[in-house]
Amino acid sequence: MSERLLLAIVVLLVALITGLALFWKPELPESPLPRASLPPGGDFTLHSADGPVHLADYRGKAVLLYFGYTACPDVCPTALAAVAAGLHQLRAEEVADVAVLFISVDPKRDAPAHLKEYAAFFHPAIVGMTGSAEEIAEVARRYGVFYSEQKVETAAGGYVVDHSSETYVIGRDGRLAGTLPHGAAPEQVAAAIRKILPTIP
């Protein structure tokens, strides 16, 4: 094959590929691929320093739900601080329609009174709660939350708890509406809440 013929074939192939890239527009499916479904969520009852707390008590409000523990060295404080900063971006009448529930996945160390003090450090709207190991495991299962104790020699109590770090957003009807990833900015927190709340003039 002569060099001239080989060159002509290469030029033709390049032109064909360029033409396809510029002008070929394949038909896309009418709807995007289905998103991963949310866990079922649902009502639960746990215990705060002020008595039993039922998720159903907050019907009509936007609820943010976070699973963590007070001895968490960094993930929990970061998430709760972002939630608190998001609440500070709302008007007072909006904050009145929001509840933030902090469920401890470390019931051995997190007594209700300690949880109340810890939650209030971030924002007065945050309610700390706990329960038996079985109660917490059941709520965590329904929200798709993972947590596991890991022995650490230098940690208080001899262990830390690895756990999911999303914040769960629950609608005014009590149904799980979505999640916020760890590291969500306060603006994202406020926007997620306002998406649920009725419009307030």
C-alpha atoms as a PDB file:
ATOM      1  CA  MET A   1       0.000   0.000   0.000  1.00  0.00           C
ATOM      2  CA  SER A   2       1.457   3.316  -1.036  1.00  0.00           C
ATOM      3  CA  GLU A   3       2.037   6.104   1.454  1.00  0.00           C
ATOM      4  CA  ARG A   4      -0.378   8.331  -0.492  1.00  0.00           C
ATOM      5  CA  LEU A   5      -3.202   5.764  -0.147  1.00  0.00           C
ATOM      6  CA  LEU A   6      -2.457   5.210   3.545  1.00  0.00           C
ATOM      7  CA  LEU A   7      -2.517   8.961   4.135  1.00  0.00           C
ATOM      8  CA  ALA A   8      -5.855   9.233   2.331  1.00  0.00           C
ATOM      9  CA  ILE A   9      -7.362   6.497   4.539  1.00  0.00           C
ATOM     10  CA  VAL A  10      -6.117   8.210   7.717  1.00  0.00           C
ATOM     11  CA  VAL A  11      -7.542  11.572   6.594  1.00  0.00           C
ATOM     12  CA  LEU A  12     -10.876   9.901   5.770  1.00  0.00           C
ATOM     13  CA  LEU A  13     -11.034   8.215   9.181  1.00  0.00           C
ATOM     14  CA  VAL A  14     -10.223  11.459  10.987  1.00  0.00           C
ATOM     15  CA  ALA A  15     -12.928  13.260   9.006  1.00  0.00           C
ATOM     16  CA  LEU A  16     -15.442  10.512   9.794  1.00  0.00           C
ATOM     17  CA  ILE A  17     -14.695  10.592  13.540  1.00  0.00           C
ATOM     18  CA  THR A  18     -14.855  14.403  13.582  1.00  0.00           C
ATOM     19  CA  GLY A  19     -18.174  14.353  11.762  1.00  0.00           C
ATOM     20  CA  LEU A  20     -19.637  11.854  14.213  1.00  0.00           C
ATOM     21  CA  ALA A  21     -18.472  13.922  17.158  1.00  0.00           C
ATOM     22  CA  LEU A  22     -19.973  17.124  15.752  1.00  0.00           C
ATOM     23  CA  PHE A  23     -23.225  15.964  14.216  1.00  0.00           C
ATOM     24  CA  TRP A  24     -24.274  12.623  15.720  1.00  0.00           C
ATOM     25  CA  LYS A  25     -26.820  13.183  18.469  1.00  0.00           C
ATOM     26  CA  PRO A  26     -28.107   9.847  19.701  1.00  0.00           C
ATOM     27  CA  GLU A  27     -31.581   9.803  21.226  1.00  0.00           C
ATOM     28  CA  LEU A  28     -31.444   9.720  24.994  1.00  0.00           C
ATOM     29  CA  PRO A  29     -34.034   7.879  27.079  1.00  0.00           C
ATOM     30  CA  GLU A  30     -37.006  10.025  28.005  1.00  0.00           C
ATOM     31  CA  SER A  31     -36.366   9.648  31.722  1.00  0.00           C
ATOM     32  CA  PRO A  32     -33.050   9.333  33.550  1.00  0.00           C
ATOM     33  CA  LEU A  33     -32.012   6.111  35.195  1.00  0.00           C
ATOM     34  CA  PRO A  34     -33.896   5.528  38.450  1.00  0.00           C
ATOM     35  CA  ARG A  35     -32.239   6.954  41.563  1.00  0.00           C
ATOM     36  CA  ALA A  36     -31.459   4.718  44.486  1.00  0.00           C
ATOM     37  CA  SER A  37     -34.528   4.552  46.670  1.00  0.00           C
ATOM     38  CA  LEU A  38     -34.533   6.034  50.140  1.00  0.00           C
ATOM     39  CA  PRO A  39     -34.830   3.742  53.164  1.00  0.00           C
ATOM     40  CA  PRO A  40     -38.353   3.412  54.566  1.00  0.00           C
ATOM     41  CA  GLY A  41     -37.820   5.570  57.661  1.00  0.00           C
ATOM     42  CA  GLY A  42     -40.957   5.931  59.766  1.00  0.00           C
ATOM     43  CA  ASP A  43     -42.147   6.773  63.249  1.00  0.00           C
ATOM     44  CA  PHE A  44     -40.203   5.938  66.382  1.00  0.00           C
ATOM     45  CA  THR A  45     -40.159   6.708  70.083  1.00  0.00           C
ATOM     46  CA  LEU A  46     -36.940   7.329  72.010  1.00  0.00           C
ATOM     47  CA  HIS A  47     -36.059   9.083  75.263  1.00  0.00           C
ATOM     48  CA  SER A  48     -34.783  12.562  76.013  1.00  0.00           C
ATOM     49  CA  ALA A  49     -33.965  14.206  79.338  1.00  0.00           C
ATOM     50  CA  ASP A  50     -37.478  15.706  79.238  1.00  0.00           C
ATOM     51  CA  GLY A  51     -39.287  12.430  78.576  1.00  0.00           C
ATOM     52  CA  PRO A  52     -40.289  10.276  75.604  1.00  0.00           C
ATOM     53  CA  VAL A  53     -39.906  11.787  72.137  1.00  0.00           C
ATOM     54  CA  HIS A  54     -42.119  10.583  69.297  1.00  0.00           C
ATOM     55  CA  LEU A  55     -41.350  11.511  65.714  1.00  0.00           C
ATOM     56  CA  ALA A  56     -45.127  11.830  65.276  1.00  0.00           C
ATOM     57  CA  ASP A  57     -45.038  14.765  67.717  1.00  0.00           C
ATOM     58  CA  TYR A  58     -43.434  16.831  64.940  1.00  0.00           C
ATOM     59  CA  ARG A  59     -46.057  16.388  62.216  1.00  0.00           C
ATOM     60  CA  GLY A  60     -46.354  19.635  60.269  1.00  0.00           C
ATOM     61  CA  LYS A  61     -42.707  20.542  60.857  1.00  0.00           C
ATOM     62  CA  ALA A  62     -39.511  19.979  58.933  1.00  0.00           C
ATOM     63  CA  VAL A  63     -37.340  17.510  60.846  1.00  0.00           C
ATOM     64  CA  LEU A  64     -33.606  16.962  60.536  1.00  0.00           C
ATOM     65  CA  LEU A  65     -32.448  13.652  61.987  1.00  0.00           C
ATOM     66  CA  TYR A  66     -28.824  12.863  62.776  1.00  0.00           C
ATOM     67  CA  PHE A  67     -27.262   9.731  64.291  1.00  0.00           C
ATOM     68  CA  GLY A  68     -24.020  10.158  66.222  1.00  0.00           C
ATOM     69  CA  TYR A  69     -22.622  10.304  69.750  1.00  0.00           C
ATOM     70  CA  THR A  70     -21.234  12.894  72.118  1.00  0.00           C
ATOM     71  CA  ALA A  71     -17.689  11.480  72.293  1.00  0.00           C
ATOM     72  CA  CYS A  72     -17.368  11.670  68.500  1.00  0.00           C
ATOM     73  CA  PRO A  73     -14.118  13.556  67.893  1.00  0.00           C
ATOM     74  CA  ASP A  74     -14.904  15.379  64.652  1.00  0.00           C
ATOM     75  CA  VAL A  75     -17.721  14.138  62.374  1.00  0.00           C
ATOM     76  CA  CYS A  76     -20.627  14.830  64.748  1.00  0.00           C
ATOM     77  CA  PRO A  77     -19.492  18.284  65.899  1.00  0.00           C
ATOM     78  CA  THR A  78     -18.936  19.307  62.286  1.00  0.00           C
ATOM     79  CA  ALA A  79     -22.378  18.096  61.192  1.00  0.00           C
ATOM     80  CA  LEU A  80     -24.222  19.634  64.135  1.00  0.00           C
ATOM     81  CA  ALA A  81     -22.377  22.923  63.741  1.00  0.00           C
ATOM     82  CA  ALA A  82     -23.423  23.049  60.074  1.00  0.00           C
ATOM     83  CA  VAL A  83     -27.046  22.319  61.020  1.00  0.00           C
ATOM     84  CA  ALA A  84     -26.951  25.050  63.672  1.00  0.00           C
ATOM     85  CA  ALA A  85     -25.453  27.518  61.185  1.00  0.00           C
ATOM     86  CA  GLY A  86     -28.188  26.589  58.705  1.00  0.00           C
ATOM     87  CA  LEU A  87     -30.853  27.270  61.328  1.00  0.00           C
ATOM     88  CA  HIS A  88     -29.312  30.679  61.983  1.00  0.00           C
ATOM     89  CA  GLN A  89     -29.937  31.536  58.332  1.00  0.00           C
ATOM     90  CA  LEU A  90     -33.695  31.048  58.808  1.00  0.00           C
ATOM     91  CA  ARG A  91     -36.159  33.587  60.111  1.00  0.00           C
ATOM     92  CA  ALA A  92     -37.531  33.061  63.621  1.00  0.00           C
ATOM     93  CA  GLU A  93     -40.931  31.959  62.299  1.00  0.00           C
ATOM     94  CA  GLU A  94     -39.202  29.359  60.111  1.00  0.00           C
ATOM     95  CA  VAL A  95     -37.098  27.996  62.965  1.00  0.00           C
ATOM     96  CA  ALA A  96     -40.316  27.551  64.947  1.00  0.00           C
ATOM     97  CA  ASP A  97     -41.384  25.020  62.309  1.00  0.00           C
ATOM     98  CA  VAL A  98     -38.162  22.991  62.463  1.00  0.00           C
ATOM     99  CA  ALA A  99     -37.033  20.214  64.789  1.00  0.00           C
ATOM    100  CA  VAL A 100     -33.576  18.677  64.889  1.00  0.00           C
ATOM    101  CA  LEU A 101     -33.300  15.245  66.506  1.00  0.00           C
ATOM    102  CA  PHE A 102     -29.897  13.898  67.532  1.00  0.00           C
ATOM    103  CA  ILE A 103     -29.994  10.149  68.200  1.00  0.00           C
ATOM    104  CA  SER A 104     -27.039   8.709  70.081  1.00  0.00           C
ATOM    105  CA  VAL A 105     -25.690   5.409  68.788  1.00  0.00           C
ATOM    106  CA  ASP A 106     -23.661   5.096  72.009  1.00  0.00           C
ATOM    107  CA  PRO A 107     -26.291   4.467  74.705  1.00  0.00           C
ATOM    108  CA  LYS A 108     -23.701   3.059  77.121  1.00  0.00           C
ATOM    109  CA  ARG A 109     -22.061   6.467  77.529  1.00  0.00           C
ATOM    110  CA  ASP A 110     -24.735   8.944  76.432  1.00  0.00           C
ATOM    111  CA  ALA A 111     -27.306   9.408  79.176  1.00  0.00           C
ATOM    112  CA  PRO A 112     -30.288  11.652  78.344  1.00  0.00           C
ATOM    113  CA  ALA A 113     -29.115  14.486  80.612  1.00  0.00           C
ATOM    114  CA  HIS A 114     -25.690  14.517  78.981  1.00  0.00           C
ATOM    115  CA  LEU A 115     -27.276  14.479  75.517  1.00  0.00           C
ATOM    116  CA  LYS A 116     -29.444  17.475  76.407  1.00  0.00           C
ATOM    117  CA  GLU A 117     -26.411  19.497  77.497  1.00  0.00           C
ATOM    118  CA  TYR A 118     -24.405  18.464  74.419  1.00  0.00           C
ATOM    119  CA  ALA A 119     -27.197  19.263  71.933  1.00  0.00           C
ATOM    120  CA  ALA A 120     -27.937  22.651  73.512  1.00  0.00           C
ATOM    121  CA  PHE A 121     -24.299  23.645  73.023  1.00  0.00           C
ATOM    122  CA  PHE A 122     -24.969  23.729  69.251  1.00  0.00           C
ATOM    123  CA  HIS A 123     -28.549  25.065  69.123  1.00  0.00           C
ATOM    124  CA  PRO A 124     -31.593  25.074  71.432  1.00  0.00           C
ATOM    125  CA  ALA A 125     -33.711  23.494  68.664  1.00  0.00           C
ATOM    126  CA  ILE A 126     -31.633  20.285  68.778  1.00  0.00           C
ATOM    127  CA  VAL A 127     -33.125  17.509  70.928  1.00  0.00           C
ATOM    128  CA  GLY A 128     -30.754  14.767  72.089  1.00  0.00           C
ATOM    129  CA  MET A 129     -32.248  11.329  72.593  1.00  0.00           C
ATOM    130  CA  THR A 130     -31.326   7.745  73.213  1.00  0.00           C
ATOM    131  CA  GLY A 131     -32.870   4.398  74.085  1.00  0.00           C
ATOM    132  CA  SER A 132     -31.951   0.787  74.618  1.00  0.00           C
ATOM    133  CA  ALA A 133     -29.438  -0.787  72.257  1.00  0.00           C
ATOM    134  CA  GLU A 134     -32.336  -2.683  70.649  1.00  0.00           C
ATOM    135  CA  GLU A 135     -34.477   0.435  70.183  1.00  0.00           C
ATOM    136  CA  ILE A 136     -31.643   2.380  68.582  1.00  0.00           C
ATOM    137  CA  ALA A 137     -30.742  -0.535  66.304  1.00  0.00           C
ATOM    138  CA  GLU A 138     -34.339  -0.729  65.086  1.00  0.00           C
ATOM    139  CA  VAL A 139     -34.558   2.991  64.280  1.00  0.00           C
ATOM    140  CA  ALA A 140     -31.136   2.906  62.614  1.00  0.00           C
ATOM    141  CA  ARG A 141     -32.159  -0.081  60.491  1.00  0.00           C
ATOM    142  CA  ARG A 142     -35.259   1.701  59.198  1.00  0.00           C
ATOM    143  CA  TYR A 143     -33.198   4.760  58.236  1.00  0.00           C
ATOM    144  CA  GLY A 144     -30.373   2.764  56.674  1.00  0.00           C
ATOM    145  CA  VAL A 145     -27.841   3.884  59.273  1.00  0.00           C
ATOM    146  CA  PHE A 146     -24.648   1.927  59.904  1.00  0.00           C
ATOM    147  CA  TYR A 147     -22.728   2.096  63.181  1.00  0.00           C
ATOM    148  CA  SER A 148     -20.168  -0.125  64.850  1.00  0.00           C
ATOM    149  CA  GLU A 149     -17.976   0.064  67.950  1.00  0.00           C
ATOM    150  CA  GLN A 150     -14.233  -0.010  67.313  1.00  0.00           C
ATOM    151  CA  LYS A 151     -11.766  -0.565  70.157  1.00  0.00           C
ATOM    152  CA  VAL A 152      -9.221   2.227  70.537  1.00  0.00           C
ATOM    153  CA  GLU A 153      -6.768   2.201  73.416  1.00  0.00           C
ATOM    154  CA  THR A 154      -6.560   5.967  73.822  1.00  0.00           C
ATOM    155  CA  ALA A 155     -10.274   6.769  73.454  1.00  0.00           C
ATOM    156  CA  ALA A 156     -12.463   7.581  76.441  1.00  0.00           C
ATOM    157  CA  GLY A 157     -14.161   4.358  77.420  1.00  0.00           C
ATOM    158  CA  GLY A 158     -11.822   2.347  75.203  1.00  0.00           C
ATOM    159  CA  TYR A 159     -13.781   2.609  71.950  1.00  0.00           C
ATOM    160  CA  VAL A 160     -15.081   4.882  69.253  1.00  0.00           C
ATOM    161  CA  VAL A 161     -18.177   4.357  67.130  1.00  0.00           C
ATOM    162  CA  ASP A 162     -17.925   4.389  63.375  1.00  0.00           C
ATOM    163  CA  HIS A 163     -21.261   5.576  61.970  1.00  0.00           C
ATOM    164  CA  SER A 164     -23.088   6.939  58.949  1.00  0.00           C
ATOM    165  CA  SER A 165     -22.735  10.688  58.642  1.00  0.00           C
ATOM    166  CA  GLU A 166     -25.733  11.814  56.565  1.00  0.00           C
ATOM    167  CA  THR A 167     -28.403  14.114  57.953  1.00  0.00           C
ATOM    168  CA  TYR A 168     -31.899  12.798  57.217  1.00  0.00           C
ATOM    169  CA  VAL A 169     -34.539  15.273  56.079  1.00  0.00           C
ATOM    170  CA  ILE A 170     -38.096  14.378  57.082  1.00  0.00           C
ATOM    171  CA  GLY A 171     -41.096  16.109  55.581  1.00  0.00           C
ATOM    172  CA  ARG A 172     -44.080  17.612  57.341  1.00  0.00           C
ATOM    173  CA  ASP A 173     -45.967  14.338  56.785  1.00  0.00           C
ATOM    174  CA  GLY A 174     -43.361  12.356  58.730  1.00  0.00           C
ATOM    175  CA  ARG A 175     -41.910  10.689  55.649  1.00  0.00           C
ATOM    176  CA  LEU A 176     -38.232  10.634  54.780  1.00  0.00           C
ATOM    177  CA  ALA A 177     -37.773  13.215  52.027  1.00  0.00           C
ATOM    178  CA  GLY A 178     -34.021  12.998  51.431  1.00  0.00           C
ATOM    179  CA  THR A 179     -30.580  13.267  52.964  1.00  0.00           C
ATOM    180  CA  LEU A 180     -27.836  15.848  53.293  1.00  0.00           C
ATOM    181  CA  PRO A 181     -24.273  14.571  52.925  1.00  0.00           C
ATOM    182  CA  HIS A 182     -21.659  15.121  55.570  1.00  0.00           C
ATOM    183  CA  GLY A 183     -19.986  18.433  54.874  1.00  0.00           C
ATOM    184  CA  ALA A 184     -23.146  20.074  53.531  1.00  0.00           C
ATOM    185  CA  ALA A 185     -22.814  23.836  53.829  1.00  0.00           C
ATOM    186  CA  PRO A 186     -25.183  25.819  56.074  1.00  0.00           C
ATOM    187  CA  GLU A 187     -26.771  27.246  52.911  1.00  0.00           C
ATOM    188  CA  GLN A 188     -27.642  23.710  51.806  1.00  0.00           C
ATOM    189  CA  VAL A 189     -29.140  22.954  55.199  1.00  0.00           C
ATOM    190  CA  ALA A 190     -31.319  26.066  55.086  1.00  0.00           C
ATOM    191  CA  ALA A 191     -32.381  25.324  51.487  1.00  0.00           C
ATOM    192  CA  ALA A 192     -33.378  21.747  52.376  1.00  0.00           C
ATOM    193  CA  ILE A 193     -35.524  23.024  55.236  1.00  0.00           C
ATOM    194  CA  ARG A 194     -37.177  25.740  53.135  1.00  0.00           C
ATOM    195  CA  LYS A 195     -38.022  23.174  50.477  1.00  0.00           C
ATOM    196  CA  ILE A 196     -40.260  21.456  53.027  1.00  0.00           C
ATOM    197  CA  LEU A 197     -41.724  24.384  54.903  1.00  0.00           C
ATOM    198  CA  PRO A 198     -44.802  26.217  53.614  1.00  0.00           C
ATOM    199  CA  THR A 199     -44.038  29.577  52.043  1.00  0.00           C
ATOM    200  CA  ILE A 200     -44.021  32.278  54.688  1.00  0.00           C
ATOM    201  CA  PRO A 201     -44.443  35.834  53.322  1.00  0.00           C
END
